[in-house]
Amino acid sequence: MSVKIRLSLDYILSMIGGTGLNYVTAKRVSMLLGVSTKSAGRILARLEDEGFIERYSNRAYRVKRSKLYLNDGI
């Protein structure tokens, strides 16, 4: 049996932003959010499409801190 869980974009951004890391990987995001690495990869792809992160290498994404803070109202 599988369970589907929806995570809000604000929650995901707060979790990633709260780490203080400049770079994240699918493995790190999967550990933070408690999802599979495949789901984490899809989340990172969506965040990249939205402009919150940008691909740095095959595995890592650079977090755009200014974009995170603008979304958070800071």
PDB file of N, CA and C in Angstrom:
ATOM      1  N   MET A   1       0.841  -1.181   0.000  1.00  0.00           N
ATOM      2  CA  MET A   1       0.000   0.000   0.000  1.00  0.00           C
ATOM      3  C   MET A   1       0.885   1.243   0.000  1.00  0.00           C
ATOM      4  N   SER A   2       0.574   2.175  -0.841  1.00  0.00           N
ATOM      5  CA  SER A   2       1.333   3.425  -0.891  1.00  0.00           C
ATOM      6  C   SER A   2       0.432   4.581  -0.467  1.00  0.00           C
ATOM      7  N   VAL A   3       1.061   5.566   0.093  1.00  0.00           N
ATOM      8  CA  VAL A   3       0.343   6.744   0.564  1.00  0.00           C
ATOM      9  C   VAL A   3       0.906   7.951  -0.163  1.00  0.00           C
ATOM     10  N   LYS A   4       0.025   8.796  -0.670  1.00  0.00           N
ATOM     11  CA  LYS A   4       0.466  10.020  -1.331  1.00  0.00           C
ATOM     12  C   LYS A   4       0.379  11.175  -0.345  1.00  0.00           C
ATOM     13  N   ILE A   5       1.451  11.938  -0.301  1.00  0.00           N
ATOM     14  CA  ILE A   5       1.509  13.098   0.583  1.00  0.00           C
ATOM     15  C   ILE A   5       1.882  14.311  -0.254  1.00  0.00           C
ATOM     16  N   ARG A   6       1.186  15.397  -0.057  1.00  0.00           N
ATOM     17  CA  ARG A   6       1.505  16.634  -0.769  1.00  0.00           C
ATOM     18  C   ARG A   6       2.221  17.577   0.188  1.00  0.00           C
ATOM     19  N   LEU A   7       3.358  18.070  -0.250  1.00  0.00           N
ATOM     20  CA  LEU A   7       4.120  19.034   0.539  1.00  0.00           C
ATOM     21  C   LEU A   7       4.001  20.398  -0.125  1.00  0.00           C
ATOM     22  N   SER A   8       3.741  21.408   0.654  1.00  0.00           N
ATOM     23  CA  SER A   8       3.608  22.744   0.079  1.00  0.00           C
ATOM     24  C   SER A   8       4.978  23.286  -0.317  1.00  0.00           C
ATOM     25  N   LEU A   9       4.978  24.130  -1.311  1.00  0.00           N
ATOM     26  CA  LEU A   9       6.210  24.759  -1.777  1.00  0.00           C
ATOM     27  C   LEU A   9       6.853  25.568  -0.655  1.00  0.00           C
ATOM     28  N   ASP A  10       6.045  26.263   0.128  1.00  0.00           N
ATOM     29  CA  ASP A  10       6.583  27.055   1.246  1.00  0.00           C
ATOM     30  C   ASP A  10       7.295  26.166   2.265  1.00  0.00           C
ATOM     31  N   TYR A  11       6.710  25.004   2.549  1.00  0.00           N
ATOM     32  CA  TYR A  11       7.333  24.081   3.501  1.00  0.00           C
ATOM     33  C   TYR A  11       8.665  23.570   2.967  1.00  0.00           C
ATOM     34  N   ILE A  12       8.685  23.179   1.708  1.00  0.00           N
ATOM     35  CA  ILE A  12       9.913  22.663   1.089  1.00  0.00           C
ATOM     36  C   ILE A  12      10.995  23.735   1.096  1.00  0.00           C
ATOM     37  N   LEU A  13      10.645  24.948   0.713  1.00  0.00           N
ATOM     38  CA  LEU A  13      11.620  26.039   0.688  1.00  0.00           C
ATOM     39  C   LEU A  13      12.130  26.366   2.086  1.00  0.00           C
ATOM     40  N   SER A  14      11.256  26.305   3.082  1.00  0.00           N
ATOM     41  CA  SER A  14      11.709  26.586   4.447  1.00  0.00           C
ATOM     42  C   SER A  14      12.649  25.497   4.946  1.00  0.00           C
ATOM     43  N   MET A  15      12.404  24.257   4.572  1.00  0.00           N
ATOM     44  CA  MET A  15      13.290  23.160   4.976  1.00  0.00           C
ATOM     45  C   MET A  15      14.660  23.305   4.319  1.00  0.00           C
ATOM     46  N   ILE A  16      14.673  23.602   3.022  1.00  0.00           N
ATOM     47  CA  ILE A  16      15.945  23.760   2.308  1.00  0.00           C
ATOM     48  C   ILE A  16      16.664  25.016   2.788  1.00  0.00           C
ATOM     49  N   GLY A  17      15.934  26.111   2.914  1.00  0.00           N
ATOM     50  CA  GLY A  17      16.538  27.360   3.376  1.00  0.00           C
ATOM     51  C   GLY A  17      17.043  27.269   4.803  1.00  0.00           C
ATOM     52  N   GLY A  18      16.353  26.485   5.620  1.00  0.00           N
ATOM     53  CA  GLY A  18      16.733  26.338   7.018  1.00  0.00           C
ATOM     54  C   GLY A  18      18.029  25.578   7.240  1.00  0.00           C
ATOM     55  N   THR A  19      18.479  24.849   6.228  1.00  0.00           N
ATOM     56  CA  THR A  19      19.727  24.099   6.386  1.00  0.00           C
ATOM     57  C   THR A  19      20.931  25.017   6.377  1.00  0.00           C
ATOM     58  N   GLY A  20      20.797  26.172   5.730  1.00  0.00           N
ATOM     59  CA  GLY A  20      21.928  27.088   5.609  1.00  0.00           C
ATOM     60  C   GLY A  20      22.929  26.665   4.552  1.00  0.00           C
ATOM     61  N   LEU A  21      22.629  25.589   3.846  1.00  0.00           N
ATOM     62  CA  LEU A  21      23.539  25.093   2.815  1.00  0.00           C
ATOM     63  C   LEU A  21      23.388  25.895   1.530  1.00  0.00           C
ATOM     64  N   ASN A  22      24.477  26.055   0.812  1.00  0.00           N
ATOM     65  CA  ASN A  22      24.434  26.739  -0.478  1.00  0.00           C
ATOM     66  C   ASN A  22      24.130  25.782  -1.617  1.00  0.00           C
ATOM     67  N   TYR A  23      24.358  24.492  -1.387  1.00  0.00           N
ATOM     68  CA  TYR A  23      24.132  23.470  -2.409  1.00  0.00           C
ATOM     69  C   TYR A  23      23.357  22.313  -1.791  1.00  0.00           C
ATOM     70  N   VAL A  24      22.430  21.743  -2.551  1.00  0.00           N
ATOM     71  CA  VAL A  24      21.667  20.588  -2.086  1.00  0.00           C
ATOM     72  C   VAL A  24      21.671  19.510  -3.159  1.00  0.00           C
ATOM     73  N   THR A  25      21.468  18.279  -2.723  1.00  0.00           N
ATOM     74  CA  THR A  25      21.361  17.136  -3.630  1.00  0.00           C
ATOM     75  C   THR A  25      20.024  16.449  -3.380  1.00  0.00           C
ATOM     76  N   ALA A  26      19.645  15.569  -4.297  1.00  0.00           N
ATOM     77  CA  ALA A  26      18.409  14.813  -4.124  1.00  0.00           C
ATOM     78  C   ALA A  26      18.480  13.961  -2.859  1.00  0.00           C
ATOM     79  N   LYS A  27      19.647  13.428  -2.566  1.00  0.00           N
ATOM     80  CA  LYS A  27      19.802  12.612  -1.358  1.00  0.00           C
ATOM     81  C   LYS A  27      19.554  13.446  -0.105  1.00  0.00           C
ATOM     82  N   ARG A  28      20.109  14.642  -0.049  1.00  0.00           N
ATOM     83  CA  ARG A  28      19.929  15.528   1.112  1.00  0.00           C
ATOM     84  C   ARG A  28      18.460  15.920   1.260  1.00  0.00           C
ATOM     85  N   VAL A  29      17.815  16.282   0.147  1.00  0.00           N
ATOM     86  CA  VAL A  29      16.408  16.681   0.198  1.00  0.00           C
ATOM     87  C   VAL A  29      15.536  15.500   0.618  1.00  0.00           C
ATOM     88  N   SER A  30      15.858  14.306   0.140  1.00  0.00           N
ATOM     89  CA  SER A  30      15.075  13.129   0.528  1.00  0.00           C
ATOM     90  C   SER A  30      15.170  12.887   2.032  1.00  0.00           C
ATOM     91  N   MET A  31      16.349  13.108   2.602  1.00  0.00           N
ATOM     92  CA  MET A  31      16.518  12.942   4.052  1.00  0.00           C
ATOM     93  C   MET A  31      15.768  14.032   4.817  1.00  0.00           C
ATOM     94  N   LEU A  32      15.790  15.263   4.322  1.00  0.00           N
ATOM     95  CA  LEU A  32      15.104  16.373   4.991  1.00  0.00           C
ATOM     96  C   LEU A  32      13.589  16.198   5.002  1.00  0.00           C
ATOM     97  N   LEU A  33      13.058  15.744   3.859  1.00  0.00           N
ATOM     98  CA  LEU A  33      11.609  15.686   3.693  1.00  0.00           C
ATOM     99  C   LEU A  33      11.012  14.309   3.953  1.00  0.00           C
ATOM    100  N   GLY A  34      11.861  13.288   4.075  1.00  0.00           N
ATOM    101  CA  GLY A  34      11.352  11.939   4.304  1.00  0.00           C
ATOM    102  C   GLY A  34      10.681  11.337   3.090  1.00  0.00           C
ATOM    103  N   VAL A  35      11.219  11.635   1.911  1.00  0.00           N
ATOM    104  CA  VAL A  35      10.692  11.087   0.662  1.00  0.00           C
ATOM    105  C   VAL A  35      11.801  10.308  -0.039  1.00  0.00           C
ATOM    106  N   SER A  36      11.448   9.604  -1.106  1.00  0.00           N
ATOM    107  CA  SER A  36      12.458   8.860  -1.855  1.00  0.00           C
ATOM    108  C   SER A  36      13.360   9.829  -2.623  1.00  0.00           C
ATOM    109  N   THR A  37      14.518   9.336  -3.030  1.00  0.00           N
ATOM    110  CA  THR A  37      15.418  10.195  -3.809  1.00  0.00           C
ATOM    111  C   THR A  37      14.810  10.527  -5.163  1.00  0.00           C
ATOM    112  N   LYS A  38      13.994   9.628  -5.701  1.00  0.00           N
ATOM    113  CA  LYS A  38      13.318   9.910  -6.974  1.00  0.00           C
ATOM    114  C   LYS A  38      12.338  11.079  -6.808  1.00  0.00           C
ATOM    115  N   SER A  39      11.565  11.048  -5.735  1.00  0.00           N
ATOM    116  CA  SER A  39      10.642  12.157  -5.461  1.00  0.00           C
ATOM    117  C   SER A  39      11.407  13.445  -5.193  1.00  0.00           C
ATOM    118  N   ALA A  40      12.509  13.329  -4.465  1.00  0.00           N
ATOM    119  CA  ALA A  40      13.334  14.508  -4.183  1.00  0.00           C
ATOM    120  C   ALA A  40      13.883  15.099  -5.474  1.00  0.00           C
ATOM    121  N   GLY A  41      14.268  14.249  -6.412  1.00  0.00           N
ATOM    122  CA  GLY A  41      14.741  14.727  -7.710  1.00  0.00           C
ATOM    123  C   GLY A  41      13.665  15.486  -8.461  1.00  0.00           C
ATOM    124  N   ARG A  42      12.437  14.990  -8.381  1.00  0.00           N
ATOM    125  CA  ARG A  42      11.320  15.697  -9.030  1.00  0.00           C
ATOM    126  C   ARG A  42      11.055  17.037  -8.345  1.00  0.00           C
ATOM    127  N   ILE A  43      11.167  17.060  -7.029  1.00  0.00           N
ATOM    128  CA  ILE A  43      10.988  18.311  -6.281  1.00  0.00           C
ATOM    129  C   ILE A  43      12.054  19.322  -6.688  1.00  0.00           C
ATOM    130  N   LEU A  44      13.304  18.870  -6.778  1.00  0.00           N
ATOM    131  CA  LEU A  44      14.391  19.770  -7.178  1.00  0.00           C
ATOM    132  C   LEU A  44      14.183  20.285  -8.597  1.00  0.00           C
ATOM    133  N   ALA A  45      13.712  19.429  -9.488  1.00  0.00           N
ATOM    134  CA  ALA A  45      13.443  19.862 -10.864  1.00  0.00           C
ATOM    135  C   ALA A  45      12.363  20.940 -10.881  1.00  0.00           C
ATOM    136  N   ARG A  46      11.343  20.781 -10.053  1.00  0.00           N
ATOM    137  CA  ARG A  46      10.270  21.779  -9.971  1.00  0.00           C
ATOM    138  C   ARG A  46      10.790  23.102  -9.413  1.00  0.00           C
ATOM    139  N   LEU A  47      11.624  23.009  -8.366  1.00  0.00           N
ATOM    140  CA  LEU A  47      12.202  24.224  -7.789  1.00  0.00           C
ATOM    141  C   LEU A  47      13.113  24.931  -8.783  1.00  0.00           C
ATOM    142  N   GLU A  48      13.794  24.144  -9.615  1.00  0.00           N
ATOM    143  CA  GLU A  48      14.635  24.736 -10.657  1.00  0.00           C
ATOM    144  C   GLU A  48      13.771  25.452 -11.690  1.00  0.00           C
ATOM    145  N   ASP A  49      12.666  24.827 -12.082  1.00  0.00           N
ATOM    146  CA  ASP A  49      11.741  25.467 -13.028  1.00  0.00           C
ATOM    147  C   ASP A  49      11.179  26.771 -12.470  1.00  0.00           C
ATOM    148  N   GLU A  50      10.952  26.801 -11.163  1.00  0.00           N
ATOM    149  CA  GLU A  50      10.395  27.993 -10.501  1.00  0.00           C
ATOM    150  C   GLU A  50      11.453  29.060 -10.229  1.00  0.00           C
ATOM    151  N   GLY A  51      12.743  28.713 -10.407  1.00  0.00           N
ATOM    152  CA  GLY A  51      13.813  29.693 -10.242  1.00  0.00           C
ATOM    153  C   GLY A  51      14.401  29.796  -8.841  1.00  0.00           C
ATOM    154  N   PHE A  52      14.056  28.873  -7.945  1.00  0.00           N
ATOM    155  CA  PHE A  52      14.571  28.920  -6.577  1.00  0.00           C
ATOM    156  C   PHE A  52      15.958  28.309  -6.447  1.00  0.00           C
ATOM    157  N   ILE A  53      16.292  27.411  -7.350  1.00  0.00           N
ATOM    158  CA  ILE A  53      17.606  26.770  -7.357  1.00  0.00           C
ATOM    159  C   ILE A  53      18.077  26.676  -8.798  1.00  0.00           C
ATOM    160  N   GLU A  54      19.369  26.412  -8.985  1.00  0.00           N
ATOM    161  CA  GLU A  54      19.874  26.179 -10.332  1.00  0.00           C
ATOM    162  C   GLU A  54      20.841  25.006 -10.293  1.00  0.00           C
ATOM    163  N   ARG A  55      20.848  24.250 -11.374  1.00  0.00           N
ATOM    164  CA  ARG A  55      21.710  23.075 -11.430  1.00  0.00           C
ATOM    165  C   ARG A  55      23.162  23.510 -11.416  1.00  0.00           C
ATOM    166  N   TYR A  56      23.934  22.876 -10.535  1.00  0.00           N
ATOM    167  CA  TYR A  56      25.351  23.173 -10.399  1.00  0.00           C
ATOM    168  C   TYR A  56      26.189  22.071 -11.036  1.00  0.00           C
ATOM    169  N   SER A  57      25.787  20.825 -10.855  1.00  0.00           N
ATOM    170  CA  SER A  57      26.476  19.673 -11.434  1.00  0.00           C
ATOM    171  C   SER A  57      25.434  18.588 -11.680  1.00  0.00           C
ATOM    172  N   ASN A  58      25.890  17.391 -12.021  1.00  0.00           N
ATOM    173  CA  ASN A  58      24.943  16.303 -12.268  1.00  0.00           C
ATOM    174  C   ASN A  58      24.086  15.984 -11.048  1.00  0.00           C
ATOM    175  N   ARG A  59      24.626  16.183  -9.866  1.00  0.00           N
ATOM    176  CA  ARG A  59      23.907  15.817  -8.644  1.00  0.00           C
ATOM    177  C   ARG A  59      23.504  16.996  -7.774  1.00  0.00           C
ATOM    178  N   ALA A  60      24.179  18.103  -7.883  1.00  0.00           N
ATOM    179  CA  ALA A  60      23.968  19.207  -6.942  1.00  0.00           C
ATOM    180  C   ALA A  60      23.253  20.390  -7.589  1.00  0.00           C
ATOM    181  N   TYR A  61      22.511  21.102  -6.746  1.00  0.00           N
ATOM    182  CA  TYR A  61      21.832  22.330  -7.149  1.00  0.00           C
ATOM    183  C   TYR A  61      22.287  23.443  -6.227  1.00  0.00           C
ATOM    184  N   ARG A  62      22.463  24.637  -6.799  1.00  0.00           N
ATOM    185  CA  ARG A  62      22.829  25.807  -6.004  1.00  0.00           C
ATOM    186  C   ARG A  62      21.553  26.501  -5.559  1.00  0.00           C
ATOM    187  N   VAL A  63      21.472  26.788  -4.275  1.00  0.00           N
ATOM    188  CA  VAL A  63      20.302  27.452  -3.704  1.00  0.00           C
ATOM    189  C   VAL A  63      20.434  28.948  -3.934  1.00  0.00           C
ATOM    190  N   LYS A  64      19.421  29.552  -4.529  1.00  0.00           N
ATOM    191  CA  LYS A  64      19.405  31.000  -4.743  1.00  0.00           C
ATOM    192  C   LYS A  64      18.801  31.643  -3.494  1.00  0.00           C
ATOM    193  N   ARG A  65      19.651  32.019  -2.575  1.00  0.00           N
ATOM    194  CA  ARG A  65      19.213  32.549  -1.281  1.00  0.00           C
ATOM    195  C   ARG A  65      18.309  33.778  -1.427  1.00  0.00           C
ATOM    196  N   SER A  66      18.655  34.687  -2.322  1.00  0.00           N
ATOM    197  CA  SER A  66      17.852  35.907  -2.468  1.00  0.00           C
ATOM    198  C   SER A  66      16.433  35.562  -2.894  1.00  0.00           C
ATOM    199  N   LYS A  67      16.276  34.576  -3.739  1.00  0.00           N
ATOM    200  CA  LYS A  67      14.950  34.160  -4.196  1.00  0.00           C
ATOM    201  C   LYS A  67      14.172  33.501  -3.052  1.00  0.00           C
ATOM    202  N   LEU A  68      14.864  32.723  -2.227  1.00  0.00           N
ATOM    203  CA  LEU A  68      14.205  32.100  -1.074  1.00  0.00           C
ATOM    204  C   LEU A  68      13.683  33.158  -0.122  1.00  0.00           C
ATOM    205  N   TYR A  69      14.512  34.172   0.165  1.00  0.00           N
ATOM    206  CA  TYR A  69      14.116  35.209   1.109  1.00  0.00           C
ATOM    207  C   TYR A  69      12.975  36.063   0.563  1.00  0.00           C
ATOM    208  N   LEU A  70      12.967  36.318  -0.732  1.00  0.00           N
ATOM    209  CA  LEU A  70      11.873  37.083  -1.325  1.00  0.00           C
ATOM    210  C   LEU A  70      10.571  36.316  -1.201  1.00  0.00           C
ATOM    211  N   ASN A  71      10.620  35.002  -1.393  1.00  0.00           N
ATOM    212  CA  ASN A  71       9.419  34.183  -1.289  1.00  0.00           C
ATOM    213  C   ASN A  71       8.930  34.107   0.156  1.00  0.00           C
ATOM    214  N   ASP A  72       9.835  34.189   1.102  1.00  0.00           N
ATOM    215  CA  ASP A  72       9.499  34.067   2.515  1.00  0.00           C
ATOM    216  C   ASP A  72       9.049  35.398   3.121  1.00  0.00           C
ATOM    217  N   GLY A  73       9.120  36.464   2.342  1.00  0.00           N
ATOM    218  CA  GLY A  73       8.691  37.759   2.832  1.00  0.00           C
ATOM    219  C   GLY A  73       9.729  38.479   3.664  1.00  0.00           C
ATOM    220  N   ILE A  74      10.957  38.010   3.633  1.00  0.00           N
ATOM    221  CA  ILE A  74      12.024  38.646   4.420  1.00  0.00           C
ATOM    222  C   ILE A  74      12.649  39.765   3.623  1.00  0.00           C
TER     223      ILE A  74
END
